[in-house]
PDB file of N, CA and C in Angstrom:
ATOM      1  N   MET A  57       0.140 -18.635   0.658  1.00 76.00           N
ATOM      2  CA  MET A  57      -0.859 -18.589  -0.388  1.00 76.00           C
ATOM      3  C   MET A  57      -1.224 -17.131  -0.674  1.00 76.00           C
ATOM      4  N   GLU A  58      -1.395 -16.838  -1.917  1.00 81.00           N
ATOM      5  CA  GLU A  58      -1.721 -15.475  -2.324  1.00 81.00           C
ATOM      6  C   GLU A  58      -3.016 -15.499  -3.131  1.00 81.00           C
ATOM      7  N   ARG A  59      -3.822 -14.490  -2.926  1.00 86.00           N
ATOM      8  CA  ARG A  59      -5.083 -14.371  -3.659  1.00 86.00           C
ATOM      9  C   ARG A  59      -5.168 -12.968  -4.240  1.00 86.00           C
ATOM     10  N   ILE A  60      -5.593 -12.873  -5.502  1.00 86.00           N
ATOM     11  CA  ILE A  60      -5.727 -11.578  -6.169  1.00 86.00           C
ATOM     12  C   ILE A  60      -7.202 -11.351  -6.475  1.00 86.00           C
ATOM     13  N   ILE A  61      -7.718 -10.201  -6.044  1.00 90.00           N
ATOM     14  CA  ILE A  61      -9.114  -9.839  -6.255  1.00 90.00           C
ATOM     15  C   ILE A  61      -9.145  -8.597  -7.141  1.00 90.00           C
ATOM     16  N   GLY A  62      -9.945  -8.639  -8.196  1.00 91.00           N
ATOM     17  CA  GLY A  62     -10.107  -7.481  -9.066  1.00 91.00           C
ATOM     18  C   GLY A  62     -11.200  -6.573  -8.524  1.00 91.00           C
ATOM     19  N   VAL A  63     -10.907  -5.290  -8.438  1.00 92.00           N
ATOM     20  CA  VAL A  63     -11.880  -4.298  -7.971  1.00 92.00           C
ATOM     21  C   VAL A  63     -12.278  -3.450  -9.177  1.00 92.00           C
ATOM     22  N   PRO A  64     -13.546  -3.560  -9.606  1.00 92.00           N
ATOM     23  CA  PRO A  64     -13.973  -2.825 -10.803  1.00 92.00           C
ATOM     24  C   PRO A  64     -13.838  -1.312 -10.645  1.00 92.00           C
ATOM     25  N   ARG A  65     -13.482  -0.653 -11.766  1.00 90.00           N
ATOM     26  CA  ARG A  65     -13.425   0.807 -11.828  1.00 90.00           C
ATOM     27  C   ARG A  65     -14.131   1.210 -13.116  1.00 90.00           C
ATOM     28  N   ALA A  66     -15.024   2.147 -13.029  1.00 92.00           N
ATOM     29  CA  ALA A  66     -15.830   2.565 -14.181  1.00 92.00           C
ATOM     30  C   ALA A  66     -14.950   2.969 -15.358  1.00 92.00           C
ATOM     31  N   GLY A  67     -15.086   2.249 -16.463  1.00 92.00           N
ATOM     32  CA  GLY A  67     -14.375   2.594 -17.675  1.00 92.00           C
ATOM     33  C   GLY A  67     -12.876   2.387 -17.642  1.00 92.00           C
ATOM     34  N   ARG A  68     -12.370   1.704 -16.639  1.00 90.00           N
ATOM     35  CA  ARG A  68     -10.920   1.515 -16.505  1.00 90.00           C
ATOM     36  C   ARG A  68     -10.618   0.065 -16.171  1.00 90.00           C
ATOM     37  N   THR A  69      -9.381  -0.295 -16.292  1.00 88.00           N
ATOM     38  CA  THR A  69      -8.937  -1.628 -15.901  1.00 88.00           C
ATOM     39  C   THR A  69      -9.147  -1.793 -14.400  1.00 88.00           C
ATOM     40  N   PRO A  70      -9.635  -2.961 -13.959  1.00 89.00           N
ATOM     41  CA  PRO A  70      -9.834  -3.153 -12.523  1.00 89.00           C
ATOM     42  C   PRO A  70      -8.528  -3.007 -11.734  1.00 89.00           C
ATOM     43  N   SER A  71      -8.637  -2.487 -10.521  1.00 87.00           N
ATOM     44  CA  SER A  71      -7.501  -2.461  -9.605  1.00 87.00           C
ATOM     45  C   SER A  71      -7.329  -3.866  -9.054  1.00 87.00           C
ATOM     46  N   GLN A  72      -6.133  -4.188  -8.630  1.00 84.00           N
ATOM     47  CA  GLN A  72      -5.886  -5.494  -8.042  1.00 84.00           C
ATOM     48  C   GLN A  72      -5.593  -5.344  -6.558  1.00 84.00           C
ATOM     49  N   VAL A  73      -6.261  -6.155  -5.747  1.00 84.00           N
ATOM     50  CA  VAL A  73      -5.983  -6.238  -4.323  1.00 84.00           C
ATOM     51  C   VAL A  73      -5.330  -7.595  -4.110  1.00 84.00           C
ATOM     52  N   ILE A  74      -4.117  -7.584  -3.579  1.00 81.00           N
ATOM     53  CA  ILE A  74      -3.372  -8.822  -3.374  1.00 81.00           C
ATOM     54  C   ILE A  74      -3.373  -9.137  -1.887  1.00 81.00           C
ATOM     55  N   ILE A  75      -3.849 -10.330  -1.564  1.00 83.00           N
ATOM     56  CA  ILE A  75      -3.960 -10.752  -0.171  1.00 83.00           C
ATOM     57  C   ILE A  75      -3.019 -11.935   0.035  1.00 83.00           C
ATOM     58  N   GLY A  76      -2.204 -11.852   1.060  1.00 78.00           N
ATOM     59  CA  GLY A  76      -1.300 -12.952   1.371  1.00 78.00           C
ATOM     60  C   GLY A  76       0.057 -12.450   1.799  1.00 78.00           C
ATOM     61  N   ASN A  77       0.814 -13.294   2.452  1.00 75.00           N
ATOM     62  CA  ASN A  77       2.118 -12.913   2.981  1.00 75.00           C
ATOM     63  C   ASN A  77       3.156 -12.655   1.903  1.00 75.00           C
ATOM     64  N   GLY A  78       3.020 -13.271   0.745  1.00 72.00           N
ATOM     65  CA  GLY A  78       4.013 -13.119  -0.312  1.00 72.00           C
ATOM     66  C   GLY A  78       4.096 -11.729  -0.882  1.00 72.00           C
ATOM     67  N   ALA A  79       3.017 -10.966  -0.796  1.00 72.00           N
ATOM     68  CA  ALA A  79       2.995  -9.638  -1.395  1.00 72.00           C
ATOM     69  C   ALA A  79       4.038  -8.716  -0.758  1.00 72.00           C
ATOM     70  N   ALA A  80       4.285  -8.844   0.517  1.00 72.00           N
ATOM     71  CA  ALA A  80       5.223  -7.957   1.208  1.00 72.00           C
ATOM     72  C   ALA A  80       6.628  -8.074   0.626  1.00 72.00           C
ATOM     73  N   SER A  81       7.066  -9.266   0.318  1.00 74.00           N
ATOM     74  CA  SER A  81       8.418  -9.444  -0.214  1.00 74.00           C
ATOM     75  C   SER A  81       8.530  -9.008  -1.665  1.00 74.00           C
ATOM     76  N   ARG A  82       7.405  -8.801  -2.343  1.00 78.00           N
ATOM     77  CA  ARG A  82       7.381  -8.409  -3.750  1.00 78.00           C
ATOM     78  C   ARG A  82       6.911  -6.976  -3.954  1.00 78.00           C
ATOM     79  N   LEU A  83       6.964  -6.152  -2.937  1.00 79.00           N
ATOM     80  CA  LEU A  83       6.387  -4.815  -3.007  1.00 79.00           C
ATOM     81  C   LEU A  83       6.986  -3.987  -4.142  1.00 79.00           C
ATOM     82  N   ARG A  84       8.284  -4.000  -4.328  1.00 79.00           N
ATOM     83  CA  ARG A  84       8.920  -3.242  -5.419  1.00 79.00           C
ATOM     84  C   ARG A  84       8.419  -3.721  -6.777  1.00 79.00           C
ATOM     85  N   GLU A  85       8.255  -5.018  -6.924  1.00 81.00           N
ATOM     86  CA  GLU A  85       7.750  -5.582  -8.181  1.00 81.00           C
ATOM     87  C   GLU A  85       6.295  -5.178  -8.413  1.00 81.00           C
ATOM     88  N   LEU A  86       5.503  -5.153  -7.349  1.00 78.00           N
ATOM     89  CA  LEU A  86       4.080  -4.844  -7.462  1.00 78.00           C
ATOM     90  C   LEU A  86       3.820  -3.353  -7.643  1.00 78.00           C
ATOM     91  N   LEU A  87       4.760  -2.523  -7.201  1.00 78.00           N
ATOM     92  CA  LEU A  87       4.639  -1.066  -7.335  1.00 78.00           C
ATOM     93  C   LEU A  87       5.809  -0.553  -8.157  1.00 78.00           C
ATOM     94  N   PRO A  88       5.818  -0.838  -9.474  1.00 75.00           N
ATOM     95  CA  PRO A  88       7.000  -0.533 -10.283  1.00 75.00           C
ATOM     96  C   PRO A  88       7.124   0.906 -10.767  1.00 75.00           C
ATOM     97  N   ALA A  89       6.186   1.767 -10.411  1.00 76.00           N
ATOM     98  CA  ALA A  89       6.226   3.145 -10.907  1.00 76.00           C
ATOM     99  C   ALA A  89       7.534   3.818 -10.495  1.00 76.00           C
ATOM    100  N   ALA A  90       7.974   4.750 -11.310  1.00 80.00           N
ATOM    101  CA  ALA A  90       9.209   5.478 -11.016  1.00 80.00           C
ATOM    102  C   ALA A  90       9.116   6.193  -9.676  1.00 80.00           C
ATOM    103  N   ARG A  91       7.917   6.665  -9.342  1.00 83.00           N
ATOM    104  CA  ARG A  91       7.725   7.363  -8.072  1.00 83.00           C
ATOM    105  C   ARG A  91       6.482   6.789  -7.402  1.00 83.00           C
ATOM    106  N   THR A  92       6.693   6.105  -6.301  1.00 84.00           N
ATOM    107  CA  THR A  92       5.595   5.535  -5.524  1.00 84.00           C
ATOM    108  C   THR A  92       5.564   6.232  -4.181  1.00 84.00           C
ATOM    109  N   ILE A  93       4.395   6.716  -3.793  1.00 86.00           N
ATOM    110  CA  ILE A  93       4.232   7.392  -2.511  1.00 86.00           C
ATOM    111  C   ILE A  93       3.276   6.565  -1.662  1.00 86.00           C
ATOM    112  N   VAL A  94       3.702   6.222  -0.459  1.00 87.00           N
ATOM    113  CA  VAL A  94       2.872   5.472   0.475  1.00 87.00           C
ATOM    114  C   VAL A  94       2.207   6.476   1.413  1.00 87.00           C
ATOM    115  N   ILE A  95       0.884   6.456   1.464  1.00 88.00           N
ATOM    116  CA  ILE A  95       0.143   7.315   2.391  1.00 88.00           C
ATOM    117  C   ILE A  95      -0.300   6.438   3.540  1.00 88.00           C
ATOM    118  N   THR A  96       0.064   6.819   4.750  1.00 90.00           N
ATOM    119  CA  THR A  96      -0.177   5.969   5.918  1.00 90.00           C
ATOM    120  C   THR A  96      -0.514   6.832   7.125  1.00 90.00           C
ATOM    121  N   ASP A  97      -0.852   6.182   8.214  1.00 91.00           N
ATOM    122  CA  ASP A  97      -1.056   6.912   9.467  1.00 91.00           C
ATOM    123  C   ASP A  97       0.008   6.454  10.464  1.00 91.00           C
ATOM    124  N   PRO A  98       0.153   7.126  11.601  1.00 94.00           N
ATOM    125  CA  PRO A  98       1.227   6.790  12.538  1.00 94.00           C
ATOM    126  C   PRO A  98       1.184   5.348  13.041  1.00 94.00           C
ATOM    127  N   ASN A  99      -0.004   4.790  13.214  1.00 92.00           N
ATOM    128  CA  ASN A  99      -0.111   3.411  13.713  1.00 92.00           C
ATOM    129  C   ASN A  99       0.418   2.405  12.698  1.00 92.00           C
ATOM    130  N   VAL A 100       0.006   2.546  11.448  1.00 88.00           N
ATOM    131  CA  VAL A 100       0.477   1.643  10.402  1.00 88.00           C
ATOM    132  C   VAL A 100       1.968   1.861  10.171  1.00 88.00           C
ATOM    133  N   GLU A 101       2.404   3.095  10.159  1.00 91.00           N
ATOM    134  CA  GLU A 101       3.814   3.423   9.970  1.00 91.00           C
ATOM    135  C   GLU A 101       4.679   2.758  11.044  1.00 91.00           C
ATOM    136  N   ARG A 102       4.216   2.783  12.262  1.00 92.00           N
ATOM    137  CA  ARG A 102       4.973   2.188  13.373  1.00 92.00           C
ATOM    138  C   ARG A 102       5.159   0.682  13.170  1.00 92.00           C
ATOM    139  N   HIS A 103       4.118   0.005  12.716  1.00 89.00           N
ATOM    140  CA  HIS A 103       4.168  -1.455  12.567  1.00 89.00           C
ATOM    141  C   HIS A 103       4.793  -1.918  11.251  1.00 89.00           C
ATOM    142  N   TRP A 104       4.665  -1.128  10.188  1.00 86.00           N
ATOM    143  CA  TRP A 104       5.081  -1.569   8.850  1.00 86.00           C
ATOM    144  C   TRP A 104       6.173  -0.698   8.246  1.00 86.00           C
ATOM    145  N   HIS A 105       6.883   0.061   9.057  1.00 86.00           N
ATOM    146  CA  HIS A 105       7.927   0.951   8.556  1.00 86.00           C
ATOM    147  C   HIS A 105       8.946   0.210   7.674  1.00 86.00           C
ATOM    148  N   ALA A 106       9.401  -0.928   8.110  1.00 85.00           N
ATOM    149  CA  ALA A 106      10.418  -1.672   7.361  1.00 85.00           C
ATOM    150  C   ALA A 106       9.904  -2.077   5.980  1.00 85.00           C
ATOM    151  N   LEU A 107       8.630  -2.374   5.879  1.00 83.00           N
ATOM    152  CA  LEU A 107       8.040  -2.785   4.605  1.00 83.00           C
ATOM    153  C   LEU A 107       8.023  -1.642   3.596  1.00 83.00           C
ATOM    154  N   THR A 108       7.794  -0.432   4.070  1.00 83.00           N
ATOM    155  CA  THR A 108       7.683   0.716   3.167  1.00 83.00           C
ATOM    156  C   THR A 108       8.977   1.526   3.078  1.00 83.00           C
ATOM    157  N   GLU A 109      10.031   1.053   3.715  1.00 84.00           N
ATOM    158  CA  GLU A 109      11.311   1.745   3.666  1.00 84.00           C
ATOM    159  C   GLU A 109      11.790   1.815   2.220  1.00 84.00           C
ATOM    160  N   GLY A 110      12.276   2.950   1.823  1.00 84.00           N
ATOM    161  CA  GLY A 110      12.723   3.139   0.459  1.00 84.00           C
ATOM    162  C   GLY A 110      11.677   3.795  -0.419  1.00 84.00           C
ATOM    163  N   PHE A 111      10.438   3.857   0.054  1.00 86.00           N
ATOM    164  CA  PHE A 111       9.380   4.563  -0.657  1.00 86.00           C
ATOM    165  C   PHE A 111       9.191   5.921  -0.004  1.00 86.00           C
ATOM    166  N   GLU A 112       8.804   6.898  -0.797  1.00 90.00           N
ATOM    167  CA  GLU A 112       8.438   8.193  -0.228  1.00 90.00           C
ATOM    168  C   GLU A 112       7.163   7.978   0.594  1.00 90.00           C
ATOM    169  N   ARG A 113       7.086   8.569   1.784  1.00 91.00           N
ATOM    170  CA  ARG A 113       5.923   8.362   2.651  1.00 91.00           C
ATOM    171  C   ARG A 113       5.315   9.689   3.075  1.00 91.00           C
ATOM    172  N   ILE A 114       4.001   9.685   3.174  1.00 92.00           N
ATOM    173  CA  ILE A 114       3.258  10.799   3.742  1.00 92.00           C
ATOM    174  C   ILE A 114       2.467  10.209   4.901  1.00 92.00           C
ATOM    175  N   VAL A 115       2.703  10.721   6.092  1.00 93.00           N
ATOM    176  CA  VAL A 115       2.007  10.234   7.277  1.00 93.00           C
ATOM    177  C   VAL A 115       0.901  11.241   7.626  1.00 93.00           C
ATOM    178  N   ILE A 116      -0.349  10.770   7.599  1.00 93.00           N
ATOM    179  CA  ILE A 116      -1.501  11.616   7.921  1.00 93.00           C
ATOM    180  C   ILE A 116      -1.995  11.262   9.308  1.00 93.00           C
ATOM    181  N   GLY A 117      -2.897  12.047   9.845  1.00 92.00           N
ATOM    182  CA  GLY A 117      -3.468  11.778  11.153  1.00 92.00           C
ATOM    183  C   GLY A 117      -4.344  10.521  11.147  1.00 92.00           C
ATOM    184  N   THR A 118      -4.691  10.088  12.334  1.00 92.00           N
ATOM    185  CA  THR A 118      -5.553   8.920  12.461  1.00 92.00           C
ATOM    186  C   THR A 118      -7.018   9.342  12.445  1.00 92.00           C
ATOM    187  N   GLY A 119      -7.890   8.404  12.158  1.00 85.00           N
ATOM    188  CA  GLY A 119      -9.323   8.678  12.188  1.00 85.00           C
ATOM    189  C   GLY A 119      -9.872   9.060  10.824  1.00 85.00           C
ATOM    190  N   GLU A 120     -11.162   8.935  10.690  1.00 85.00           N
ATOM    191  CA  GLU A 120     -11.841   9.190   9.421  1.00 85.00           C
ATOM    192  C   GLU A 120     -11.696  10.640   8.946  1.00 85.00           C
ATOM    193  N   SER A 121     -11.680  11.593   9.865  1.00 86.00           N
ATOM    194  CA  SER A 121     -11.592  12.997   9.449  1.00 86.00           C
ATOM    195  C   SER A 121     -10.272  13.303   8.727  1.00 86.00           C
ATOM    196  N   SER A 122      -9.229  12.540   9.007  1.00 82.00           N
ATOM    197  CA  SER A 122      -7.943  12.747   8.353  1.00 82.00           C
ATOM    198  C   SER A 122      -7.912  12.218   6.925  1.00 82.00           C
ATOM    199  N   LYS A 123      -8.864  11.360   6.594  1.00 74.00           N
ATOM    200  CA  LYS A 123      -8.879  10.739   5.270  1.00 74.00           C
ATOM    201  C   LYS A 123      -9.627  11.567   4.233  1.00 74.00           C
ATOM    202  N   THR A 124     -10.244  12.640   4.641  1.00 71.00           N
ATOM    203  CA  THR A 124     -11.023  13.452   3.699  1.00 71.00           C
ATOM    204  C   THR A 124     -10.119  14.272   2.798  1.00 71.00           C
TER     205      THR A 124
END
């Protein structure tokens, strides 16, 4: 089962958050831009590397200070 939630953005089309197992198999379809960059941390990269394979990736440090 998949659920799509709209996240409002001031003056812009809402972003979509897709929840469910089906989204992983449709990642290329959901991110159709010519250049998609995945920003991740080492923990997520370790567990989801196969899912983001083929996308350009930037791995940042862990913790809130790395997200600034």
